[in-house]
mmCIF file of C-alpha atoms in Angstrom:
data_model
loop_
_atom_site.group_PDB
_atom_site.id
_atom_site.type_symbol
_atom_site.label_atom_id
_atom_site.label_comp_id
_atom_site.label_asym_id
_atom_site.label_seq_id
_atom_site.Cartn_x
_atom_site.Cartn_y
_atom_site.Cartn_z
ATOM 1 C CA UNK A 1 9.309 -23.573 -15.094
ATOM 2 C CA UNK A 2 5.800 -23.870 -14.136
ATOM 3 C CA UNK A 3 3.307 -26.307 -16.682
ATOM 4 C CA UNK A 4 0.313 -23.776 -17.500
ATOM 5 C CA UNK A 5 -2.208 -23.824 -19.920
ATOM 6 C CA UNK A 6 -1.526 -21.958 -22.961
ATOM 7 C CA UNK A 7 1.962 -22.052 -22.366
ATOM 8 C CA UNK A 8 4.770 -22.155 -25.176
ATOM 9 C CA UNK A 9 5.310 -25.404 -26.843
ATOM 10 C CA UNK A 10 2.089 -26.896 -25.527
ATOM 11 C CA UNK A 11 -1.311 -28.064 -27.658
ATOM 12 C CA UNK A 12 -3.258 -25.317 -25.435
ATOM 13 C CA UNK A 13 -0.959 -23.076 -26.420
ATOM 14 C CA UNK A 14 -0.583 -23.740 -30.263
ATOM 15 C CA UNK A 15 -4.795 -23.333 -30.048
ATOM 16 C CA UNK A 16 -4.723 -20.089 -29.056
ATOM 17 C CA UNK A 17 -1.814 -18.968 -31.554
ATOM 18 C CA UNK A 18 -3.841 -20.724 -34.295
ATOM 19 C CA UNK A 19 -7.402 -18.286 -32.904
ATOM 20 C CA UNK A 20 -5.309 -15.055 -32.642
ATOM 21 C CA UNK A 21 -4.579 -15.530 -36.495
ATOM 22 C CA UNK A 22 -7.650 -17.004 -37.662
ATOM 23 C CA UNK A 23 -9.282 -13.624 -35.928
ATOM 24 C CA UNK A 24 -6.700 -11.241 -36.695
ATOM 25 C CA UNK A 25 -6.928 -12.606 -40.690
ATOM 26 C CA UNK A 26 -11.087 -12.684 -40.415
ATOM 27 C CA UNK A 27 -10.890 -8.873 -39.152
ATOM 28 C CA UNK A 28 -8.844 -7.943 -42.258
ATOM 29 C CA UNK A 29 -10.971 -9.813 -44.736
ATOM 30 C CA UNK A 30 -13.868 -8.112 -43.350
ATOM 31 C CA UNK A 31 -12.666 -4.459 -43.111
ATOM 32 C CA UNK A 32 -10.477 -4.279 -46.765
ATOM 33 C CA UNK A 33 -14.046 -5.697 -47.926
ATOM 34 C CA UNK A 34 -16.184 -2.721 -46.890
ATOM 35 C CA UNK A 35 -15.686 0.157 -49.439
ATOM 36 C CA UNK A 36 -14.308 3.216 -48.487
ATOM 37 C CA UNK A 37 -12.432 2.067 -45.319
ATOM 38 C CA UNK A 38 -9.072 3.618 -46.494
ATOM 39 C CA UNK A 39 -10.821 7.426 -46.117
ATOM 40 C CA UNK A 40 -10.271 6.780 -41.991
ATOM 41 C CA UNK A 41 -6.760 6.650 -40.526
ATOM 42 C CA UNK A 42 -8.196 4.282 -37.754
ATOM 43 C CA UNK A 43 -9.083 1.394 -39.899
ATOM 44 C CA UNK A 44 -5.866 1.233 -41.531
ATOM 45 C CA UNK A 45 -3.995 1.559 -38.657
ATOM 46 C CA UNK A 46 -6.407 -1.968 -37.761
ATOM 47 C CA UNK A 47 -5.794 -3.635 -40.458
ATOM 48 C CA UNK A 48 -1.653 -2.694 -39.974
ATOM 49 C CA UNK A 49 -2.048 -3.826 -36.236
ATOM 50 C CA UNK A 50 -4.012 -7.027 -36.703
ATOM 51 C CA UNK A 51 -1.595 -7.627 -40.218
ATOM 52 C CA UNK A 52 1.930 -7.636 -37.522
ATOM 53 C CA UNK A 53 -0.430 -9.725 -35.187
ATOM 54 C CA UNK A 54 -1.017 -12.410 -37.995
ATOM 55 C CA UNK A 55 2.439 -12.674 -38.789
ATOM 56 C CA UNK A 56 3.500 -12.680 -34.524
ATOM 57 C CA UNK A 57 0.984 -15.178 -33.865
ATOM 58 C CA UNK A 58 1.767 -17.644 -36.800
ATOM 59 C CA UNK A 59 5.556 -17.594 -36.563
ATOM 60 C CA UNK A 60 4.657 -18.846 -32.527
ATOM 61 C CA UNK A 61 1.974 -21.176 -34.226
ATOM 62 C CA UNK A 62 4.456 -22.646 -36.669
ATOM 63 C CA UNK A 63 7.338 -22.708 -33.420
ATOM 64 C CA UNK A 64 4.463 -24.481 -31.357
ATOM 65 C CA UNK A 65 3.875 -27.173 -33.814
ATOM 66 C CA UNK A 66 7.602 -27.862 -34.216
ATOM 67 C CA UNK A 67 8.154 -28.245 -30.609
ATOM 68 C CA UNK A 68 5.286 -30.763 -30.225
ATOM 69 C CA UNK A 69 6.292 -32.624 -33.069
ATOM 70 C CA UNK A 70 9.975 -32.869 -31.964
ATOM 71 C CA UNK A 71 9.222 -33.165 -28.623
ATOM 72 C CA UNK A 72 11.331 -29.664 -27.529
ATOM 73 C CA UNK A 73 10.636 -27.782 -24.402
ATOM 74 C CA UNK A 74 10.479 -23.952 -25.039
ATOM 75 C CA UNK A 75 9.924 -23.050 -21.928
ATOM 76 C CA UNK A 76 13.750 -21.490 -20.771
ATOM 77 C CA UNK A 77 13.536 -17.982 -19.445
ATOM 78 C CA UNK A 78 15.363 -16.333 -22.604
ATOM 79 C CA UNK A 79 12.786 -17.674 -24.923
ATOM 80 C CA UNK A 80 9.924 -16.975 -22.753
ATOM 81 C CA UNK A 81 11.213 -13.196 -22.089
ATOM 82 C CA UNK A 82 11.535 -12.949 -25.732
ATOM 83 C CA UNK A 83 7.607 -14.412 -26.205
ATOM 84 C CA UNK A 84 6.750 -11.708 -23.437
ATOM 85 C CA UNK A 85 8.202 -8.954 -25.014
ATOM 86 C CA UNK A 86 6.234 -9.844 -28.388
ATOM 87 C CA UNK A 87 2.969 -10.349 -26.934
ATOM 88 C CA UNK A 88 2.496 -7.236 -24.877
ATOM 89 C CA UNK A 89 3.702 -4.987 -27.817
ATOM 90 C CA UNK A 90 1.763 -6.904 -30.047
ATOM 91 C CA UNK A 91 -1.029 -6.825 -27.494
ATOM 92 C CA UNK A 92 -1.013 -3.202 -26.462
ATOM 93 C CA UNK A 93 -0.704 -2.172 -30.103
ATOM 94 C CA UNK A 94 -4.033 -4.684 -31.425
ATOM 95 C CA UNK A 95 -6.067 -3.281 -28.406
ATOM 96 C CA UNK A 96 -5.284 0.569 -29.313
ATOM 97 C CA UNK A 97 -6.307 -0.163 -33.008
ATOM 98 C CA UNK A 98 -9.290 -2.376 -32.039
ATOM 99 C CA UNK A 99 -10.103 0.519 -29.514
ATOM 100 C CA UNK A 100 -9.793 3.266 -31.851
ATOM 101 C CA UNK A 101 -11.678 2.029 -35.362
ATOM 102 C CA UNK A 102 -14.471 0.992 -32.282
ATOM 103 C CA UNK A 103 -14.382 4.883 -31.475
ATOM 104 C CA UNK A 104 -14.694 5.448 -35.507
ATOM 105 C CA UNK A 105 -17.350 2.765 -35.915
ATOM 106 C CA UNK A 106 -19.401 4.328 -32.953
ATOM 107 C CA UNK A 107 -18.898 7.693 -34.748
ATOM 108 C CA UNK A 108 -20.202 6.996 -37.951
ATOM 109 C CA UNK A 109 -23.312 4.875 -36.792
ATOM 110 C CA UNK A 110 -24.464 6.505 -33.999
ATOM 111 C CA UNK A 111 -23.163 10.239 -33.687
ATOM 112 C CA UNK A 112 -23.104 11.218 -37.142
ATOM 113 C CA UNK A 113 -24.981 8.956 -38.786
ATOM 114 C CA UNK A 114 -23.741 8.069 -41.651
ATOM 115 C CA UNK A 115 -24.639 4.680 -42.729
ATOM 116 C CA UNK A 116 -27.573 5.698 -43.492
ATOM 117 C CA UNK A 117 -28.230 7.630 -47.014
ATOM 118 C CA UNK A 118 -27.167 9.793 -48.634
ATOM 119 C CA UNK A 119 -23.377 8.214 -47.865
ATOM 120 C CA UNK A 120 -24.221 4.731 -47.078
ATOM 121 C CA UNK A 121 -21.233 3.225 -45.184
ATOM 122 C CA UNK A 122 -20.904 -0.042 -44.854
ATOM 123 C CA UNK A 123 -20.929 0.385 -41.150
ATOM 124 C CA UNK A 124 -22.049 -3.669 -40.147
ATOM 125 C CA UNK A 125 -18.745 -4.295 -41.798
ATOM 126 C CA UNK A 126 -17.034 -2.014 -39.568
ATOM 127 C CA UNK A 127 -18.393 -3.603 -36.594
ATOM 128 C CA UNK A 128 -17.899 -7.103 -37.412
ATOM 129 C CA UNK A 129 -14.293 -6.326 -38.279
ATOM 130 C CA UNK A 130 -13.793 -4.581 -35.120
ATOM 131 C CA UNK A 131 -15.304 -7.308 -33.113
ATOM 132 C CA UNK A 132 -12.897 -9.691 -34.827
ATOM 133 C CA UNK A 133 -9.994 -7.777 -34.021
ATOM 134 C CA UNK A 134 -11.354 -7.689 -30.057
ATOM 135 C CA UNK A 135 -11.585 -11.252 -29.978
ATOM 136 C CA UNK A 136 -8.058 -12.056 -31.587
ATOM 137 C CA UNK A 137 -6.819 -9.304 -29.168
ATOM 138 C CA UNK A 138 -8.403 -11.192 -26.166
ATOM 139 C CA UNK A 139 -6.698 -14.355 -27.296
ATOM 140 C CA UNK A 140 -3.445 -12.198 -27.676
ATOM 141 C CA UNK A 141 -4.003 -11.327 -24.077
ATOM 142 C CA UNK A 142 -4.350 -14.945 -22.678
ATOM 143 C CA UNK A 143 -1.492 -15.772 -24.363
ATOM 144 C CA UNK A 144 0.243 -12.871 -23.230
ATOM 145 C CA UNK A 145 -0.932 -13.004 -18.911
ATOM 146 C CA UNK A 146 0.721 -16.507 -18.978
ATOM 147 C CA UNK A 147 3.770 -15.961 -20.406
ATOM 148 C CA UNK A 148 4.358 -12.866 -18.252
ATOM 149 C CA UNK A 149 3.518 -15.660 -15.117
ATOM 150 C CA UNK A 150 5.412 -17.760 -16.285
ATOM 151 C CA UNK A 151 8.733 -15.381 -16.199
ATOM 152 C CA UNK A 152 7.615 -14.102 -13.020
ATOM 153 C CA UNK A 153 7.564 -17.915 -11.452
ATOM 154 C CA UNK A 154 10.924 -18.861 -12.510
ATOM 155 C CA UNK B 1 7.077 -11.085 -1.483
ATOM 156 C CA UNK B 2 9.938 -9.232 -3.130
ATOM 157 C CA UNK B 3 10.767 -5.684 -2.624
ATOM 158 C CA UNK B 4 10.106 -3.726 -6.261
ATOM 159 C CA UNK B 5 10.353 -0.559 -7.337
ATOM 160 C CA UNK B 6 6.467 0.702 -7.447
ATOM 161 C CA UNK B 7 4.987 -1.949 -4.990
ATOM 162 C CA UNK B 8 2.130 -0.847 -2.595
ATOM 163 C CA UNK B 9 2.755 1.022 0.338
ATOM 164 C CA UNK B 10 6.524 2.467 -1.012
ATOM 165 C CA UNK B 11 7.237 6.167 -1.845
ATOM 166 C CA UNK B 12 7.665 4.938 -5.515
ATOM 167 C CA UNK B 13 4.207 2.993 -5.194
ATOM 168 C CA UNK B 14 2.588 6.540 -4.276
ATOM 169 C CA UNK B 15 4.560 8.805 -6.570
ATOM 170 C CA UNK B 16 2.677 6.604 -9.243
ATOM 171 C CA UNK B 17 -0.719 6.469 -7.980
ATOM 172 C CA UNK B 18 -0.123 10.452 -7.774
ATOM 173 C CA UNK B 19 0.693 10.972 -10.880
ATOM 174 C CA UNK B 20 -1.984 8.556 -12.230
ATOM 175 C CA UNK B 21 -4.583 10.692 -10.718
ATOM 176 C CA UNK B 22 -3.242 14.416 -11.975
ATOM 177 C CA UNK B 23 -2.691 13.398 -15.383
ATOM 178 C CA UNK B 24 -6.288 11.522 -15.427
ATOM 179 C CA UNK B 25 -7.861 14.760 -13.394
ATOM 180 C CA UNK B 26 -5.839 16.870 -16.376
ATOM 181 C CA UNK B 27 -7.003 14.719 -19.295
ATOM 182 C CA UNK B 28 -10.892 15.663 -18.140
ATOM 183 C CA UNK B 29 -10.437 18.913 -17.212
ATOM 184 C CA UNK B 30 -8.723 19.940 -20.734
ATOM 185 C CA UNK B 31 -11.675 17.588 -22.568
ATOM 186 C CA UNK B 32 -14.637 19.232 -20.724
ATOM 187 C CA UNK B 33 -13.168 22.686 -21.470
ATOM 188 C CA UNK B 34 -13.577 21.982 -25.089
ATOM 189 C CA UNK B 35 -17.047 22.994 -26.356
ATOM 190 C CA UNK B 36 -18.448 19.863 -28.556
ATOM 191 C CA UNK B 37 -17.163 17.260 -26.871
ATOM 192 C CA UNK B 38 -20.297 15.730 -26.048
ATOM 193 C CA UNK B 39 -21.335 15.184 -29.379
ATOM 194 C CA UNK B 40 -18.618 11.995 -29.527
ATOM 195 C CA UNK B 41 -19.557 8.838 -27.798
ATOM 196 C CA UNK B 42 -15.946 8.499 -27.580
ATOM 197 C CA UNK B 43 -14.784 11.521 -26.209
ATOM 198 C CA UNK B 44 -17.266 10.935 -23.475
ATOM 199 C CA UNK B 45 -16.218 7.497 -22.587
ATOM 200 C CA UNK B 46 -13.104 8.850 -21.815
ATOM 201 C CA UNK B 47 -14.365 11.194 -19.073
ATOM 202 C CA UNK B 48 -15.378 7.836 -17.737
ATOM 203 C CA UNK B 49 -12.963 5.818 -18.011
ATOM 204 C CA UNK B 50 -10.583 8.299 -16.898
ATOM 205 C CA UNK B 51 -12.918 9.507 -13.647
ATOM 206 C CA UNK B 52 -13.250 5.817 -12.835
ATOM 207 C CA UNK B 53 -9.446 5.692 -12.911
ATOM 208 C CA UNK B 54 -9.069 8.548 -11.117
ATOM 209 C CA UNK B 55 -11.335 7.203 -8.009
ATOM 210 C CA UNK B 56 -9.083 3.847 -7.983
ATOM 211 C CA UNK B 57 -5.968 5.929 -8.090
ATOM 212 C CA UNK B 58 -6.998 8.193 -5.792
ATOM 213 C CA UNK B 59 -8.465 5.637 -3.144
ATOM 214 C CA UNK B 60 -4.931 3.317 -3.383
ATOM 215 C CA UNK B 61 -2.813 6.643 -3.125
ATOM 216 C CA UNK B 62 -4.632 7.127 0.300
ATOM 217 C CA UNK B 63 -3.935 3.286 1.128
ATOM 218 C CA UNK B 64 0.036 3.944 0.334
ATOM 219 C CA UNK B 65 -0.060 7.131 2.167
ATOM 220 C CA UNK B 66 -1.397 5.535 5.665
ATOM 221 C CA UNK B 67 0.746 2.254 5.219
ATOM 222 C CA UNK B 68 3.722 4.843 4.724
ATOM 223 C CA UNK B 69 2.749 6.909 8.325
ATOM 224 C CA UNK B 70 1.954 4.178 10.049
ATOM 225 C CA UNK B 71 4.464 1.397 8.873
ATOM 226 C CA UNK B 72 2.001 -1.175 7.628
ATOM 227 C CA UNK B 73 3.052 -4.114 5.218
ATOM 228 C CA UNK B 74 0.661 -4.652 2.628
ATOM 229 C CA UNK B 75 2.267 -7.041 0.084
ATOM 230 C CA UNK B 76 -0.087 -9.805 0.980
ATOM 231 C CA UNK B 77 -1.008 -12.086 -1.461
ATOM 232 C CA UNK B 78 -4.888 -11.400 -1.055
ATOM 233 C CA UNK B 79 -4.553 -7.700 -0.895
ATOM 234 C CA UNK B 80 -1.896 -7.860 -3.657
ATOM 235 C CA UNK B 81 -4.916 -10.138 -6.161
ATOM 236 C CA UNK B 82 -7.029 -7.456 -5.376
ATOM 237 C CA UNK B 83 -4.928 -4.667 -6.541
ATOM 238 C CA UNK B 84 -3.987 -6.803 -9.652
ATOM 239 C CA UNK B 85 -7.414 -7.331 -10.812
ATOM 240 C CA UNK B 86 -8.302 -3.509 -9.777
ATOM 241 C CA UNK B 87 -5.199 -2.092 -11.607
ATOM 242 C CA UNK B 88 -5.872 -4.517 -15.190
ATOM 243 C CA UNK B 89 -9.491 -3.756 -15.154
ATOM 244 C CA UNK B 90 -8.672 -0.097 -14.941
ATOM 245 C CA UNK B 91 -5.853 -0.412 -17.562
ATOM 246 C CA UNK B 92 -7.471 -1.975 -19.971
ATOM 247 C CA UNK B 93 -10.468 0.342 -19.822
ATOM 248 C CA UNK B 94 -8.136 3.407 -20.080
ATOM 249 C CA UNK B 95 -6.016 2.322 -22.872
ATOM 250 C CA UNK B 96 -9.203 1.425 -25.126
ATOM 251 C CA UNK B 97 -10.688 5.440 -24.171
ATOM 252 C CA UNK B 98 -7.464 7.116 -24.733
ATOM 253 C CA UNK B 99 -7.027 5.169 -28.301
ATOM 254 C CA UNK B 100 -11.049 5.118 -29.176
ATOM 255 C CA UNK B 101 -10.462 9.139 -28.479
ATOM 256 C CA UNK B 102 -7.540 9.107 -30.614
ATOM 257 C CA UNK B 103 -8.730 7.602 -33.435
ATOM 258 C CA UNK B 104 -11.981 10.203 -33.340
ATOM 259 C CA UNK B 105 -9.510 12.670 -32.951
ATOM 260 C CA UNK B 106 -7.570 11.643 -35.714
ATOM 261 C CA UNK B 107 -10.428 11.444 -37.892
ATOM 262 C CA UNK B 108 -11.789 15.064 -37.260
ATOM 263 C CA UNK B 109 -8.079 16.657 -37.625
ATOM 264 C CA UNK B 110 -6.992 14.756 -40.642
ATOM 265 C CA UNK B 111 -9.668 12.561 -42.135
ATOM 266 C CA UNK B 112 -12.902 14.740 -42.422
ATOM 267 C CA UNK B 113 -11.060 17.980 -41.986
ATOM 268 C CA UNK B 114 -13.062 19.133 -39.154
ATOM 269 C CA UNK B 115 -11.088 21.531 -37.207
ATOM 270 C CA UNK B 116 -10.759 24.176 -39.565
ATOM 271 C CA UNK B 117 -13.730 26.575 -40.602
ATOM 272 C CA UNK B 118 -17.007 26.266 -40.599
ATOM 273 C CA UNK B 119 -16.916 23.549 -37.976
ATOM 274 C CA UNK B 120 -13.984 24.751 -35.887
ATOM 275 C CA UNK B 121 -14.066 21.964 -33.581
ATOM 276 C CA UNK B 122 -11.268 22.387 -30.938
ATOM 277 C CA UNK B 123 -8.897 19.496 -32.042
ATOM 278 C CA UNK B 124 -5.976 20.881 -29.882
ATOM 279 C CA UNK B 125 -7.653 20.161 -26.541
ATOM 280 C CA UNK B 126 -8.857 16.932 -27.869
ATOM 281 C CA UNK B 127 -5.111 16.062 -28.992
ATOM 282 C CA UNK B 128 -3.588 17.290 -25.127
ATOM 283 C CA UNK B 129 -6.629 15.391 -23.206
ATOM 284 C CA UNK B 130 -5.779 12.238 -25.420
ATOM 285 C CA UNK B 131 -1.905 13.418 -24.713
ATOM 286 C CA UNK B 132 -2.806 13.278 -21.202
ATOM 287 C CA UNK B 133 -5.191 10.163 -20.671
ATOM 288 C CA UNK B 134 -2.085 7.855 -22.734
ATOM 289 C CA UNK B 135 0.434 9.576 -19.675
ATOM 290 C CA UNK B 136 -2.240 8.249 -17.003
ATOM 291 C CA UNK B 137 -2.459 4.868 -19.055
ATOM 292 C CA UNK B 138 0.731 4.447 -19.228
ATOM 293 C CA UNK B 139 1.992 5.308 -15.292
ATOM 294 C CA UNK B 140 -0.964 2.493 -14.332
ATOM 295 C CA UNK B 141 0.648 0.031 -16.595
ATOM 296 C CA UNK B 142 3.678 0.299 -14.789
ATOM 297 C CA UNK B 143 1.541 -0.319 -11.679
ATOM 298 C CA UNK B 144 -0.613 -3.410 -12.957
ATOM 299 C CA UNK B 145 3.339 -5.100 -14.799
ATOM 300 C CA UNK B 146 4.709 -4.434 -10.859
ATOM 301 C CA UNK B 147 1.615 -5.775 -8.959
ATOM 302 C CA UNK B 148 1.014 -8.798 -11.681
ATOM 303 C CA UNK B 149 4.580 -9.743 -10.724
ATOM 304 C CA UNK B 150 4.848 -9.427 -7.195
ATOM 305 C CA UNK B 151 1.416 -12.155 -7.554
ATOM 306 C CA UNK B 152 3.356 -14.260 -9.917
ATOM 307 C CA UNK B 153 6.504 -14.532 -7.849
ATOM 308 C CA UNK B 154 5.107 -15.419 -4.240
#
């Protein structure tokens, strides 16, 4: 198999697994901070999504470290299929619930207005989490396009 | 490059890029039939996204169709970049509409209560164009895995 950045059992590799949780955990900090997020189906369905991307993301993290601390090369076509199959559910699934408490966030602030008075939702909350949850989701998708080349190029 | 179910200029290739473009050309038609719409930035978007994926559809449907009559070969590797860079652009853009529209959707039929009276906002042709947009999303996701792996195995 091809040597790539990012790829499994590399320090590249362990950096991004160690930003997609650092993000995804950030995103859920932010939003279960920000009252009254559990009245929209959207930003618990983020904080579900970006939860099963934590836990993806450091079980690969902790896999990572053990390989480069062993020495082990993870890179064989069953354990990279396996890695593939993760990340693009994993993927798909943070980009639909980053997408979707966006379209919520957008909703509230700008069409109906509601972070202003008399309901005052904490709206800057919503967007930072949401922005979070992008950038852990781009990281996700890195991770994801070279693991897919990597199959391809056996 | 290998042969693949779904590669450009096949029958397969084109049934795809067909069916890309009704369900997209569906998903708007059904969402600018539904009086409101406007009102959501969301809902919106996804006439965008899903017009801009229509035109790409559309335009490599035509490219299939004349490599078909006339027997051309396009699986070269710059043609075959271009395509993968069109196709993940376009993919990515329609899978954050459909789910942005989703979760707006989701919020108006089960979070704020919106479809029933007074409002009587038309959440059933929201729910079908969202329906609809996902099919498109999907059929150009098989497209962008095929053309990302003819790339990654030349």
């Amino acid at each position: 198999m091809k040597e790539l950045f990012g790829g499994p059992g590399k320090v590249s590799g362990l950096i991004l697994r160690v930003g997609q949780c650092f993000f995804a955990a950030a995103s859920i900090a932010v939003m279960v901070s920000a009252h009254g997020f559990f009245n929209s189906t959207a930003f618990c369905y983020l904080i579900a999504s970006m939860g099963l991307q934590f836990l993806w993301s450091f079980g690969l993290a902790c896999l990572d470290l053990h390989a480069l601390k062993s020495n082990k090369n993870l890179q064989n076509p069953t354990l990279v299929s396996l890695f593939v199959v993760g990340d693009w559910v994993t993927a798909v699934l943070s980009l639909a619930a980053a997408s979707s408490a966006a379209g919520v966030t957008v909703l509230y602030a700008k069409d109906l207005d509601y972070c202003k008075s008399p309901l005052h939702l904490p709206c800057s909350r919503f967007q930072i989490s949401v922005s979070l949850a992008f950038l852990s989701w781009f990281l996700l998708a890195v991770s994801s396009h070279v693991m897919f080349w990597l199959l391809a190029a056996v």
